PDB file of C-alpha atoms in Angstrom:
ATOM      1  CA  MET A   1      16.583  -6.844  -6.769  1.00  0.00           C
ATOM      2  CA  GLN A   2      14.996  -9.931  -5.485  1.00  0.00           C
ATOM      3  CA  ARG A   3      10.582  -9.614  -5.768  1.00  0.00           C
ATOM      4  CA  TYR A   4       8.861  -8.337  -2.901  1.00  0.00           C
ATOM      5  CA  GLN A   5       7.015 -10.709  -0.682  1.00  0.00           C
ATOM      6  CA  TYR A   6       4.192  -9.155   0.818  1.00  0.00           C
ATOM      7  CA  THR A   7       3.669  -9.545   4.162  1.00  0.00           C
ATOM      8  CA  PRO A   8       0.046 -10.928   5.559  1.00  0.00           C
ATOM      9  CA  LEU A   9      -3.037  -9.549   6.333  1.00  0.00           C
ATOM     10  CA  LYS A  10      -5.230  -9.326   9.360  1.00  0.00           C
ATOM     11  CA  PRO A  11      -7.796 -11.585   8.427  1.00  0.00           C
ATOM     12  CA  ALA A  12     -10.351  -9.717   9.166  1.00  0.00           C
ATOM     13  CA  GLY A  13     -11.978  -6.650   9.623  1.00  0.00           C
ATOM     14  CA  SER A  14     -10.198  -3.581   7.882  1.00  0.00           C
ATOM     15  CA  SER A  15      -7.008  -4.710   7.429  1.00  0.00           C
ATOM     16  CA  ILE A  16      -5.817  -3.020   4.362  1.00  0.00           C
ATOM     17  CA  ARG A  17      -1.951  -1.683   3.032  1.00  0.00           C
ATOM     18  CA  LEU A  18      -1.176   1.874   1.188  1.00  0.00           C
ATOM     19  CA  LEU A  19       1.204   2.683  -1.046  1.00  0.00           C
ATOM     20  CA  ARG A  20       3.398   5.324   0.381  1.00  0.00           C
ATOM     21  CA  ILE A  21       5.585   7.517  -2.593  1.00  0.00           C
ATOM     22  CA  GLU A  22       8.147   9.581  -1.125  1.00  0.00           C
ATOM     23  CA  HIS A  23       7.868  12.916  -3.512  1.00  0.00           C
ATOM     24  CA  SER A  24       8.396  16.752  -3.628  1.00  0.00           C
ATOM     25  CA  PRO A  25       6.438  19.283  -5.706  1.00  0.00           C
ATOM     26  CA  ASN A  26       9.533  19.683  -8.281  1.00  0.00           C
ATOM     27  CA  SER A  27       9.171  15.824  -9.063  1.00  0.00           C
ATOM     28  CA  ASN A  28       9.909  15.090 -13.018  1.00  0.00           C
ATOM     29  CA  TYR A  29       8.148  12.919 -14.251  1.00  0.00           C
ATOM     30  CA  ASN A  30      10.848  10.577 -15.063  1.00  0.00           C
ATOM     31  CA  ASP A  31      12.760  10.681 -11.726  1.00  0.00           C
ATOM     32  CA  PRO A  32      12.305   7.061 -10.220  1.00  0.00           C
ATOM     33  CA  LEU A  33       9.417   6.228  -8.130  1.00  0.00           C
ATOM     34  CA  THR A  34      10.244   5.637  -3.918  1.00  0.00           C
ATOM     35  CA  CYS A  35       8.330   3.999  -2.687  1.00  0.00           C
ATOM     36  CA  SER A  36       7.227   1.492   0.563  1.00  0.00           C
ATOM     37  CA  ILE A  37       4.230   0.005   1.188  1.00  0.00           C
ATOM     38  CA  PHE A  38       2.763  -0.896   5.169  1.00  0.00           C
ATOM     39  CA  HIS A  39      -0.153  -1.742   6.826  1.00  0.00           C
ATOM     40  CA  SER A  40      -3.120  -0.422   7.791  1.00  0.00           C
ATOM     41  CA  SER A  41      -7.292  -0.412   9.018  1.00  0.00           C
ATOM     42  CA  ILE A  42      -9.183   1.303   6.658  1.00  0.00           C
ATOM     43  CA  ASN A  43     -10.664   4.440   9.232  1.00  0.00           C
ATOM     44  CA  ASP A  44      -7.074   4.919   9.952  1.00  0.00           C
ATOM     45  CA  THR A  45      -5.220   6.284   8.031  1.00  0.00           C
ATOM     46  CA  VAL A  46      -5.281   9.605   4.514  1.00  0.00           C
ATOM     47  CA  PHE A  47      -5.226   8.724   2.226  1.00  0.00           C
ATOM     48  CA  GLU A  48      -6.802   9.052  -1.373  1.00  0.00           C
ATOM     49  CA  ALA A  49      -7.289   5.389  -4.463  1.00  0.00           C
ATOM     50  CA  LEU A  50      -6.655   4.925  -7.572  1.00  0.00           C
ATOM     51  CA  SER A  51      -9.989   4.361 -10.382  1.00  0.00           C
ATOM     52  CA  TYR A  52      -7.228   3.606 -13.723  1.00  0.00           C
ATOM     53  CA  VAL A  53      -7.127   0.951 -16.597  1.00  0.00           C
ATOM     54  CA  TRP A  54      -5.037  -2.057 -15.554  1.00  0.00           C
ATOM     55  CA  GLY A  55      -3.316  -1.823 -19.479  1.00  0.00           C
ATOM     56  CA  ASP A  56      -2.027  -4.694 -21.135  1.00  0.00           C
ATOM     57  CA  VAL A  57      -0.882  -7.755 -18.427  1.00  0.00           C
ATOM     58  CA  LYS A  58       1.380  -9.122 -20.632  1.00  0.00           C
ATOM     59  CA  GLN A  59       4.214  -5.468 -20.837  1.00  0.00           C
ATOM     60  CA  THR A  60       4.505  -4.154 -17.562  1.00  0.00           C
ATOM     61  CA  VAL A  61       7.853  -2.518 -15.950  1.00  0.00           C
ATOM     62  CA  ASN A  62       9.616  -2.602 -12.149  1.00  0.00           C
ATOM     63  CA  LEU A  63       7.922  -0.525  -9.197  1.00  0.00           C
ATOM     64  CA  SER A  64      10.656  -0.476  -6.401  1.00  0.00           C
ATOM     65  CA  ILE A  65       9.667  -1.014  -3.227  1.00  0.00           C
ATOM     66  CA  ASP A  66      11.291  -1.554   0.171  1.00  0.00           C
ATOM     67  CA  GLY A  67      14.049  -2.357  -2.332  1.00  0.00           C
ATOM     68  CA  PHE A  68      12.845  -4.961  -3.823  1.00  0.00           C
ATOM     69  CA  THR A  69       9.536  -5.312  -6.692  1.00  0.00           C
ATOM     70  CA  ILE A  70       6.623  -5.612  -8.419  1.00  0.00           C
ATOM     71  CA  PRO A  71       5.287  -5.663 -11.615  1.00  0.00           C
ATOM     72  CA  ILE A  72       3.325  -3.036 -13.161  1.00  0.00           C
ATOM     73  CA  THR A  73       1.545  -2.589 -15.446  1.00  0.00           C
ATOM     74  CA  HIS A  74       2.564   0.372 -18.086  1.00  0.00           C
ATOM     75  CA  ASN A  75      -0.240   2.182 -18.460  1.00  0.00           C
ATOM     76  CA  LEU A  76      -0.186   2.025 -13.455  1.00  0.00           C
ATOM     77  CA  ASP A  77       3.667   3.826 -14.060  1.00  0.00           C
ATOM     78  CA  THR A  78       3.037   6.109 -16.228  1.00  0.00           C
ATOM     79  CA  ALA A  79      -0.273   7.200 -13.466  1.00  0.00           C
ATOM     80  CA  LEU A  80       1.638   7.734 -10.589  1.00  0.00           C
ATOM     81  CA  ARG A  81       3.996   9.011 -12.996  1.00  0.00           C
ATOM     82  CA  SER A  82       1.593  11.675 -13.772  1.00  0.00           C
ATOM     83  CA  LEU A  83      -0.063  12.436 -11.378  1.00  0.00           C
ATOM     84  CA  ARG A  84       2.962  12.249  -8.905  1.00  0.00           C
ATOM     85  CA  PRO A  85       3.990  16.107  -9.852  1.00  0.00           C
ATOM     86  CA  LEU A  86       0.530  17.357  -9.493  1.00  0.00           C
ATOM     87  CA  GLN A  87       0.053  16.283  -6.029  1.00  0.00           C
ATOM     88  CA  THR A  88       0.570  19.822  -4.196  1.00  0.00           C
ATOM     89  CA  GLU A  89       1.941  18.709  -0.573  1.00  0.00           C
ATOM     90  CA  GLU A  90       5.845  17.667   0.227  1.00  0.00           C
ATOM     91  CA  GLU A  91       4.780  14.437   2.373  1.00  0.00           C
ATOM     92  CA  PRO A  92       4.636  11.116   1.211  1.00  0.00           C
ATOM     93  CA  TRP A  93       2.075  10.540  -0.820  1.00  0.00           C
ATOM     94  CA  ILE A  94      -0.648   7.454   0.545  1.00  0.00           C
ATOM     95  CA  LEU A  95      -2.254   6.145  -1.745  1.00  0.00           C
ATOM     96  CA  TRP A  96      -4.343   2.928  -2.445  1.00  0.00           C
ATOM     97  CA  VAL A  97      -4.486   0.895  -6.165  1.00  0.00           C
ATOM     98  CA  ASP A  98      -4.965  -2.815  -6.842  1.00  0.00           C
ATOM     99  CA  ALA A  99      -1.816  -4.145  -7.847  1.00  0.00           C
ATOM    100  CA  ILE A 100       0.150  -3.069  -5.814  1.00  0.00           C
ATOM    101  CA  CYS A 101      -2.042  -3.453  -2.344  1.00  0.00           C
ATOM    102  CA  ILE A 102      -3.959  -6.134  -3.224  1.00  0.00           C
ATOM    103  CA  ASP A 103      -1.384  -9.534  -3.224  1.00  0.00           C
ATOM    104  CA  GLN A 104      -2.636 -10.920  -6.085  1.00  0.00           C
ATOM    105  CA  THR A 105      -1.238 -14.179  -5.770  1.00  0.00           C
ATOM    106  CA  ASN A 106      -3.332 -14.794  -3.019  1.00  0.00           C
ATOM    107  CA  VAL A 107      -7.063 -15.717  -4.106  1.00  0.00           C
ATOM    108  CA  GLU A 108      -8.131 -15.863  -0.436  1.00  0.00           C
ATOM    109  CA  GLU A 109      -6.580 -12.321   0.137  1.00  0.00           C
ATOM    110  CA  ARG A 110      -8.085 -10.775  -3.511  1.00  0.00           C
ATOM    111  CA  GLY A 111     -11.321 -11.811  -2.298  1.00  0.00           C
ATOM    112  CA  GLN A 112     -10.715 -11.093   0.912  1.00  0.00           C
ATOM    113  CA  GLN A 113      -9.698  -7.552   0.003  1.00  0.00           C
ATOM    114  CA  VAL A 114     -12.686  -7.351  -2.979  1.00  0.00           C
ATOM    115  CA  GLN A 115     -15.299  -7.366  -0.796  1.00  0.00           C
ATOM    116  CA  LEU A 116     -13.342  -4.008   0.605  1.00  0.00           C
ATOM    117  CA  MET A 117     -13.484  -1.829  -1.792  1.00  0.00           C
ATOM    118  CA  TRP A 118     -16.710   0.431  -1.201  1.00  0.00           C
ATOM    119  CA  ASP A 119     -15.229   1.417   1.942  1.00  0.00           C
ATOM    120  CA  ILE A 120     -12.199   0.939   0.522  1.00  0.00           C
ATOM    121  CA  TYR A 121     -13.204   3.534  -2.123  1.00  0.00           C
ATOM    122  CA  SER A 122     -15.298   5.347   0.412  1.00  0.00           C
ATOM    123  CA  HIS A 123     -12.604   6.108   2.386  1.00  0.00           C
ATOM    124  CA  ALA A 124     -11.027   7.124   1.014  1.00  0.00           C
ATOM    125  CA  VAL A 125     -10.269  11.584   1.121  1.00  0.00           C
ATOM    126  CA  ALA A 126     -10.552  11.742  -2.796  1.00  0.00           C
ATOM    127  CA  VAL A 127     -10.470   9.448  -6.362  1.00  0.00           C
ATOM    128  CA  THR A 128      -9.065  10.032  -9.263  1.00  0.00           C
ATOM    129  CA  VAL A 129      -9.683   8.558 -12.017  1.00  0.00           C
ATOM    130  CA  TRP A 130      -6.600   7.943 -14.770  1.00  0.00           C
ATOM    131  CA  LEU A 131      -8.055   8.318 -18.320  1.00  0.00           C
ATOM    132  CA  GLY A 132      -5.097   8.186 -19.991  1.00  0.00           C
ATOM    133  CA  PRO A 133      -1.493  10.054 -21.742  1.00  0.00           C
ATOM    134  CA  GLU A 134      -2.732  13.147 -22.995  1.00  0.00           C
ATOM    135  CA  GLU A 135      -2.356  12.264 -27.064  1.00  0.00           C
ATOM    136  CA  GLY A 136      -4.812  14.016 -29.532  1.00  0.00           C
ATOM    137  CA  ASP A 137      -6.260  16.802 -28.998  1.00  0.00           C
ATOM    138  CA  SER A 138      -6.905  15.370 -25.538  1.00  0.00           C
ATOM    139  CA  GLN A 139      -5.626  18.372 -24.353  1.00  0.00           C
ATOM    140  CA  MET A 140      -7.407  20.624 -25.636  1.00  0.00           C
ATOM    141  CA  ALA A 141     -10.906  18.928 -24.243  1.00  0.00           C
ATOM    142  CA  MET A 142      -9.353  19.075 -21.023  1.00  0.00           C
ATOM    143  CA  THR A 143      -8.025  22.035 -20.241  1.00  0.00           C
ATOM    144  CA  GLY A 144     -11.217  23.374 -22.003  1.00  0.00           C
ATOM    145  CA  PHE A 145     -12.943  21.606 -19.159  1.00  0.00           C
ATOM    146  CA  ALA A 146     -10.867  22.321 -16.929  1.00  0.00           C
ATOM    147  CA  PHE A 147     -11.389  27.037 -17.522  1.00  0.00           C
ATOM    148  CA  ARG A 148     -15.468  24.890 -17.810  1.00  0.00           C
ATOM    149  CA  GLU A 149     -15.813  26.587 -21.583  1.00  0.00           C
ATOM    150  CA  THR A 150     -18.801  24.114 -22.510  1.00  0.00           C
ATOM    151  CA  HIS A 151     -20.744  26.300 -19.749  1.00  0.00           C
ATOM    152  CA  ARG A 152     -19.110  28.997 -20.101  1.00  0.00           C
ATOM    153  CA  ARG A 153     -20.672  28.721 -24.150  1.00  0.00           C
ATOM    154  CA  LEU A 154     -23.855  27.674 -23.246  1.00  0.00           C
ATOM    155  CA  GLU A 155     -24.630  31.201 -21.528  1.00  0.00           C
ATOM    156  CA  GLU A 156     -22.966  33.274 -23.363  1.00  0.00           C
ATOM    157  CA  ARG A 157     -24.842  32.123 -26.349  1.00  0.00           C
ATOM    158  CA  LYS A 158     -22.212  33.543 -29.004  1.00  0.00           C
ATOM    159  CA  THR A 159     -20.220  31.029 -29.736  1.00  0.00           C
ATOM    160  CA  GLU A 160     -21.624  27.031 -29.795  1.00  0.00           C
ATOM    161  CA  PRO A 161     -19.086  24.731 -26.796  1.00  0.00           C
ATOM    162  CA  PRO A 162     -15.519  22.977 -28.067  1.00  0.00           C
ATOM    163  CA  THR A 163     -15.959  19.418 -29.312  1.00  0.00           C
ATOM    164  CA  ALA A 164     -12.000  18.785 -30.002  1.00  0.00           C
ATOM    165  CA  GLY A 165     -10.710  15.826 -28.014  1.00  0.00           C
ATOM    166  CA  VAL A 166     -13.823  15.438 -26.728  1.00  0.00           C
ATOM    167  CA  GLU A 167     -14.794  11.622 -28.166  1.00  0.00           C
ATOM    168  CA  GLU A 168     -11.210  10.723 -27.598  1.00  0.00           C
ATOM    169  CA  LEU A 169     -11.869  11.067 -24.451  1.00  0.00           C
ATOM    170  CA  LEU A 170     -15.486   8.755 -24.253  1.00  0.00           C
ATOM    171  CA  ARG A 171     -14.239   6.314 -26.333  1.00  0.00           C
ATOM    172  CA  ARG A 172     -11.140   5.689 -23.904  1.00  0.00           C
ATOM    173  CA  PRO A 173     -10.965   2.239 -22.268  1.00  0.00           C
ATOM    174  CA  TRP A 174     -11.487   3.423 -18.876  1.00  0.00           C
ATOM    175  CA  PHE A 175     -15.509   4.338 -20.054  1.00  0.00           C
ATOM    176  CA  ARG A 176     -16.681   0.291 -20.057  1.00  0.00           C
ATOM    177  CA  ARG A 177     -15.123  -1.094 -16.512  1.00  0.00           C
ATOM    178  CA  VAL A 178     -17.578  -2.776 -14.921  1.00  0.00           C
ATOM    179  CA  TRP A 179     -15.066  -1.481 -11.871  1.00  0.00           C
ATOM    180  CA  VAL A 180     -15.623   1.891 -11.983  1.00  0.00           C
ATOM    181  CA  LEU A 181     -18.904   2.393 -10.961  1.00  0.00           C
ATOM    182  CA  GLN A 182     -18.437   1.226  -7.542  1.00  0.00           C
ATOM    183  CA  GLU A 183     -15.226   2.857  -7.348  1.00  0.00           C
ATOM    184  CA  VAL A 184     -16.085   6.303  -8.430  1.00  0.00           C
ATOM    185  CA  ALA A 185     -20.392   6.206  -6.915  1.00  0.00           C
ATOM    186  CA  ALA A 186     -18.213   5.610  -3.893  1.00  0.00           C
ATOM    187  CA  ALA A 187     -16.263   8.221  -3.830  1.00  0.00           C
ATOM    188  CA  LYS A 188     -16.005  11.479  -1.756  1.00  0.00           C
ATOM    189  CA  GLU A 189     -13.995  13.759  -3.859  1.00  0.00           C
ATOM    190  CA  LEU A 190     -13.846  12.582  -6.996  1.00  0.00           C
ATOM    191  CA  TYR A 191     -10.924  13.598  -9.837  1.00  0.00           C
ATOM    192  CA  ILE A 192     -10.046  13.093 -13.825  1.00  0.00           C
ATOM    193  CA  ALA A 193      -7.151  13.137 -15.311  1.00  0.00           C
ATOM    194  CA  CYS A 194      -5.478  13.229 -17.937  1.00  0.00           C
ATOM    195  CA  GLY A 195      -1.978  13.549 -18.800  1.00  0.00           C
ATOM    196  CA  ASP A 196      -1.030  16.472 -16.760  1.00  0.00           C
ATOM    197  CA  ILE A 197      -4.806  18.163 -16.672  1.00  0.00           C
ATOM    198  CA  ALA A 198      -7.085  17.034 -13.679  1.00  0.00           C
ATOM    199  CA  ILE A 199      -9.830  18.545 -12.976  1.00  0.00           C
ATOM    200  CA  ARG A 200     -13.423  17.889 -10.922  1.00  0.00           C
ATOM    201  CA  GLY A 201     -16.389  14.927 -11.260  1.00  0.00           C
ATOM    202  CA  GLU A 202     -18.669  17.162 -10.979  1.00  0.00           C
ATOM    203  CA  ASP A 203     -16.680  20.039 -13.138  1.00  0.00           C
ATOM    204  CA  PHE A 204     -15.946  16.734 -16.669  1.00  0.00           C
ATOM    205  CA  TYR A 205     -20.041  16.034 -15.484  1.00  0.00           C
ATOM    206  CA  SER A 206     -20.931  19.093 -16.569  1.00  0.00           C
ATOM    207  CA  GLU A 207     -19.119  19.775 -19.216  1.00  0.00           C
ATOM    208  CA  ILE A 208     -19.753  16.725 -20.732  1.00  0.00           C
ATOM    209  CA  ASN A 209     -23.493  16.675 -19.960  1.00  0.00           C
ATOM    210  CA  GLY A 210     -24.016  20.002 -21.756  1.00  0.00           C
ATOM    211  CA  ILE A 211     -21.736  19.079 -24.938  1.00  0.00           C
ATOM    212  CA  VAL A 212     -24.242  16.680 -25.538  1.00  0.00           C
ATOM    213  CA  GLY A 213     -27.573  18.129 -24.535  1.00  0.00           C
ATOM    214  CA  PHE A 214     -25.795  21.325 -27.515  1.00  0.00           C
ATOM    215  CA  TYR A 215     -24.836  18.544 -30.063  1.00  0.00           C
ATOM    216  CA  GLY A 216     -26.906  15.966 -31.213  1.00  0.00           C
ATOM    217  CA  SER A 217     -24.894  14.483 -32.535  1.00  0.00           C
ATOM    218  CA  PHE A 218     -23.261  12.794 -29.044  1.00  0.00           C
ATOM    219  CA  THR A 219     -26.979  11.649 -27.568  1.00  0.00           C
ATOM    220  CA  LYS A 220     -26.072   7.979 -28.579  1.00  0.00           C
ATOM    221  CA  MET A 221     -22.269   7.516 -27.513  1.00  0.00           C
ATOM    222  CA  MET A 222     -23.756   9.532 -24.697  1.00  0.00           C
ATOM    223  CA  ARG A 223     -25.817   6.415 -23.780  1.00  0.00           C
ATOM    224  CA  LEU A 224     -23.046   3.797 -23.660  1.00  0.00           C
ATOM    225  CA  TYR A 225     -20.669   5.488 -20.947  1.00  0.00           C
ATOM    226  CA  ARG A 226     -24.592   7.500 -19.116  1.00  0.00           C
ATOM    227  CA  PRO A 227     -23.983   4.959 -15.681  1.00  0.00           C
ATOM    228  CA  VAL A 228     -20.790   5.414 -15.013  1.00  0.00           C
ATOM    229  CA  LEU A 229     -20.411   9.670 -15.960  1.00  0.00           C
ATOM    230  CA  GLU A 230     -23.632   9.755 -13.881  1.00  0.00           C
ATOM    231  CA  PHE A 231     -22.361   9.001 -10.885  1.00  0.00           C
ATOM    232  CA  MET A 232     -19.956  11.330 -11.029  1.00  0.00           C
ATOM    233  CA  ASN A 233     -23.356  13.672 -10.716  1.00  0.00           C
ATOM    234  CA  PRO A 234     -23.548  13.712  -6.693  1.00  0.00           C
ATOM    235  CA  ASN A 235     -27.101  14.652  -7.741  1.00  0.00           C
ATOM    236  CA  SER A 236     -28.141  13.079 -10.638  1.00  0.00           C
ATOM    237  CA  PRO A 237     -32.055  11.037  -9.784  1.00  0.00           C
ATOM    238  CA  ILE A 238     -30.574   9.393 -12.320  1.00  0.00           C
ATOM    239  CA  PHE A 239     -28.188   6.159 -11.102  1.00  0.00           C
ATOM    240  CA  GLN A 240     -27.753   6.602  -7.292  1.00  0.00           C
ATOM    241  CA  ALA A 241     -25.907   3.866  -5.980  1.00  0.00           C
ATOM    242  CA  GLY A 242     -28.246   1.230  -2.589  1.00  0.00           C
ATOM    243  CA  THR A 243     -30.952   1.654  -5.462  1.00  0.00           C
ATOM    244  CA  MET A 244     -31.078  -1.584  -7.442  1.00  0.00           C
ATOM    245  CA  PRO A 245     -31.127  -4.772  -6.141  1.00  0.00           C
ATOM    246  CA  LEU A 246     -28.359  -7.354  -7.721  1.00  0.00           C
ATOM    247  CA  SER A 247     -29.454  -9.110 -10.459  1.00  0.00           C
ATOM    248  CA  LEU A 248     -30.448  -5.790 -12.494  1.00  0.00           C
ATOM    249  CA  LEU A 249     -27.352  -5.061 -12.293  1.00  0.00           C
ATOM    250  CA  ILE A 250     -25.940  -7.313 -13.732  1.00  0.00           C
ATOM    251  CA  GLU A 251     -28.336  -6.929 -16.462  1.00  0.00           C
ATOM    252  CA  MET A 252     -27.456  -4.020 -17.014  1.00  0.00           C
ATOM    253  CA  PHE A 253     -23.759  -3.758 -17.534  1.00  0.00           C
ATOM    254  CA  ARG A 254     -23.559  -7.120 -19.017  1.00  0.00           C
ATOM    255  CA  SER A 255     -22.389  -5.495 -21.503  1.00  0.00           C
ATOM    256  CA  TRP A 256     -19.311  -3.609 -19.706  1.00  0.00           C
ATOM    257  CA  GLU A 257     -15.789  -5.071 -19.951  1.00  0.00           C
ATOM    258  CA  ALA A 258     -13.743  -7.161 -17.154  1.00  0.00           C
ATOM    259  CA  THR A 259     -10.535  -8.965 -17.454  1.00  0.00           C
ATOM    260  CA  ASP A 260     -11.842 -11.690 -14.744  1.00  0.00           C
ATOM    261  CA  PRO A 261     -15.229 -11.943 -16.202  1.00  0.00           C
ATOM    262  CA  ARG A 262     -16.584 -13.454 -12.610  1.00  0.00           C
ATOM    263  CA  ASP A 263     -16.509  -9.434 -11.534  1.00  0.00           C
ATOM    264  CA  LYS A 264     -19.290  -8.405 -13.335  1.00  0.00           C
ATOM    265  CA  VAL A 265     -20.776  -9.925 -10.984  1.00  0.00           C
ATOM    266  CA  TYR A 266     -18.292  -8.773  -7.810  1.00  0.00           C
ATOM    267  CA  ALA A 267     -17.718  -5.488  -8.747  1.00  0.00           C
ATOM    268  CA  LEU A 268     -20.990  -4.755  -8.092  1.00  0.00           C
ATOM    269  CA  LEU A 269     -22.094  -6.014  -5.230  1.00  0.00           C
ATOM    270  CA  GLY A 270     -21.300  -3.078  -3.345  1.00  0.00           C
ATOM    271  CA  LEU A 271     -23.681  -0.783  -5.901  1.00  0.00           C
ATOM    272  CA  SER A 272     -26.183  -3.027  -5.433  1.00  0.00           C
ATOM    273  CA  SER A 273     -29.742  -2.307  -2.920  1.00  0.00           C
ATOM    274  CA  ASP A 274     -29.885  -5.398  -1.265  1.00  0.00           C
ATOM    275  CA  ALA A 275     -26.517  -7.458  -2.346  1.00  0.00           C
ATOM    276  CA  ARG A 276     -23.813  -4.195  -0.400  1.00  0.00           C
ATOM    277  CA  ASN A 277     -24.981  -5.857   3.908  1.00  0.00           C
ATOM    278  CA  ALA A 278     -25.898  -9.005   2.775  1.00  0.00           C
ATOM    279  CA  ASN A 279     -24.938 -11.480   5.603  1.00  0.00           C
ATOM    280  CA  ASN A 280     -25.353 -14.619   2.920  1.00  0.00           C
ATOM    281  CA  PRO A 281     -21.988 -16.179   2.607  1.00  0.00           C
ATOM    282  CA  SER A 282     -22.062 -17.449  -0.531  1.00  0.00           C
ATOM    283  CA  LEU A 283     -21.943 -13.892  -2.580  1.00  0.00           C
ATOM    284  CA  ARG A 284     -19.351 -13.366  -1.312  1.00  0.00           C
ATOM    285  CA  PRO A 285     -16.259 -12.335  -3.872  1.00  0.00           C
ATOM    286  CA  ASP A 286     -13.891 -16.125  -4.117  1.00  0.00           C
ATOM    287  CA  TYR A 287     -11.829 -16.120  -6.546  1.00  0.00           C
ATOM    288  CA  THR A 288     -12.079 -20.171  -6.183  1.00  0.00           C
ATOM    289  CA  LEU A 289     -15.379 -20.061  -7.414  1.00  0.00           C
ATOM    290  CA  SER A 290     -16.466 -21.132 -11.268  1.00  0.00           C
ATOM    291  CA  GLN A 291     -17.974 -18.228 -13.529  1.00  0.00           C
ATOM    292  CA  SER A 292     -20.696 -20.408 -13.622  1.00  0.00           C
ATOM    293  CA  GLN A 293     -20.836 -21.251  -9.211  1.00  0.00           C
ATOM    294  CA  ILE A 294     -21.514 -17.901  -8.498  1.00  0.00           C
ATOM    295  CA  ALA A 295     -24.455 -17.968 -11.772  1.00  0.00           C
ATOM    296  CA  GLN A 296     -26.285 -20.628  -9.434  1.00  0.00           C
ATOM    297  CA  LYS A 297     -25.208 -18.790  -6.527  1.00  0.00           C
ATOM    298  CA  VAL A 298     -25.877 -15.394  -7.481  1.00  0.00           C
ATOM    299  CA  ILE A 299     -30.134 -17.385  -9.039  1.00  0.00           C
ATOM    300  CA  GLU A 300     -29.976 -18.750  -5.424  1.00  0.00           C
ATOM    301  CA  PHE A 301     -30.082 -15.020  -3.960  1.00  0.00           C
ATOM    302  CA  ALA A 302     -32.062 -13.808  -5.618  1.00  0.00           C
ATOM    303  CA  LEU A 303     -34.697 -16.898  -4.916  1.00  0.00           C
TER     304      LEU A 303
END
């Protein structure tokens, strides 16, 4: 099949593409993914959004879109196949996912769509975090979280909270990607999925927090992942979007990872107190600029 050719989006406003995935509650993992793409305004369609790690961009499979193909990474293919059976309605699954809904070959469009990222994730009815397939004791940990096992044991004070698989979950690449901070912070409703289990973000946070509070051995690890976990807690007094300037955020998250180094700035714009709605066009995402040019613009903005 031929490569899918993107139809240009409207150059301004809130125009986005959405992925429509046909399915039924009886869909199996290996059933073909039947998909189409359509244009919409952010406000005109009910959709969900996916937060995930691209994975190795050199290892791809072809996704069929309207009789054409788009190459996607193995991790994204696994995510779509794993999450599809969790959809309870028979209507098509409407999803925004960056690798498919943005024409990655169009530098100008990438900048325009990245500018809308906060709006996309905040308007989605739900954001699902894909941590990856089941590995090691991950299913044991996620099952325990789903049944609030840590919360129950801490209340009963009879047995210690289970820790099997918890460290493995927290060491997954998703927890170190700079983009996930904004994606989680913007979410109205958040779900954390691993393998075939998905739980509410608040429950995931509560279970992890309970384990960290009980076992001192988790404290050092928690310092690394505290920001993104706190964004899962709507009542967190520690991290809230729009409370810190861009310059401070860049300093705080300089060690967090991004495939494109320029995203270490662009991924933080929506979280900042001073650059989210800035009228300064120099801070709008622009992938024609080099790292040094972006750094200079950030310095000028901060002065």
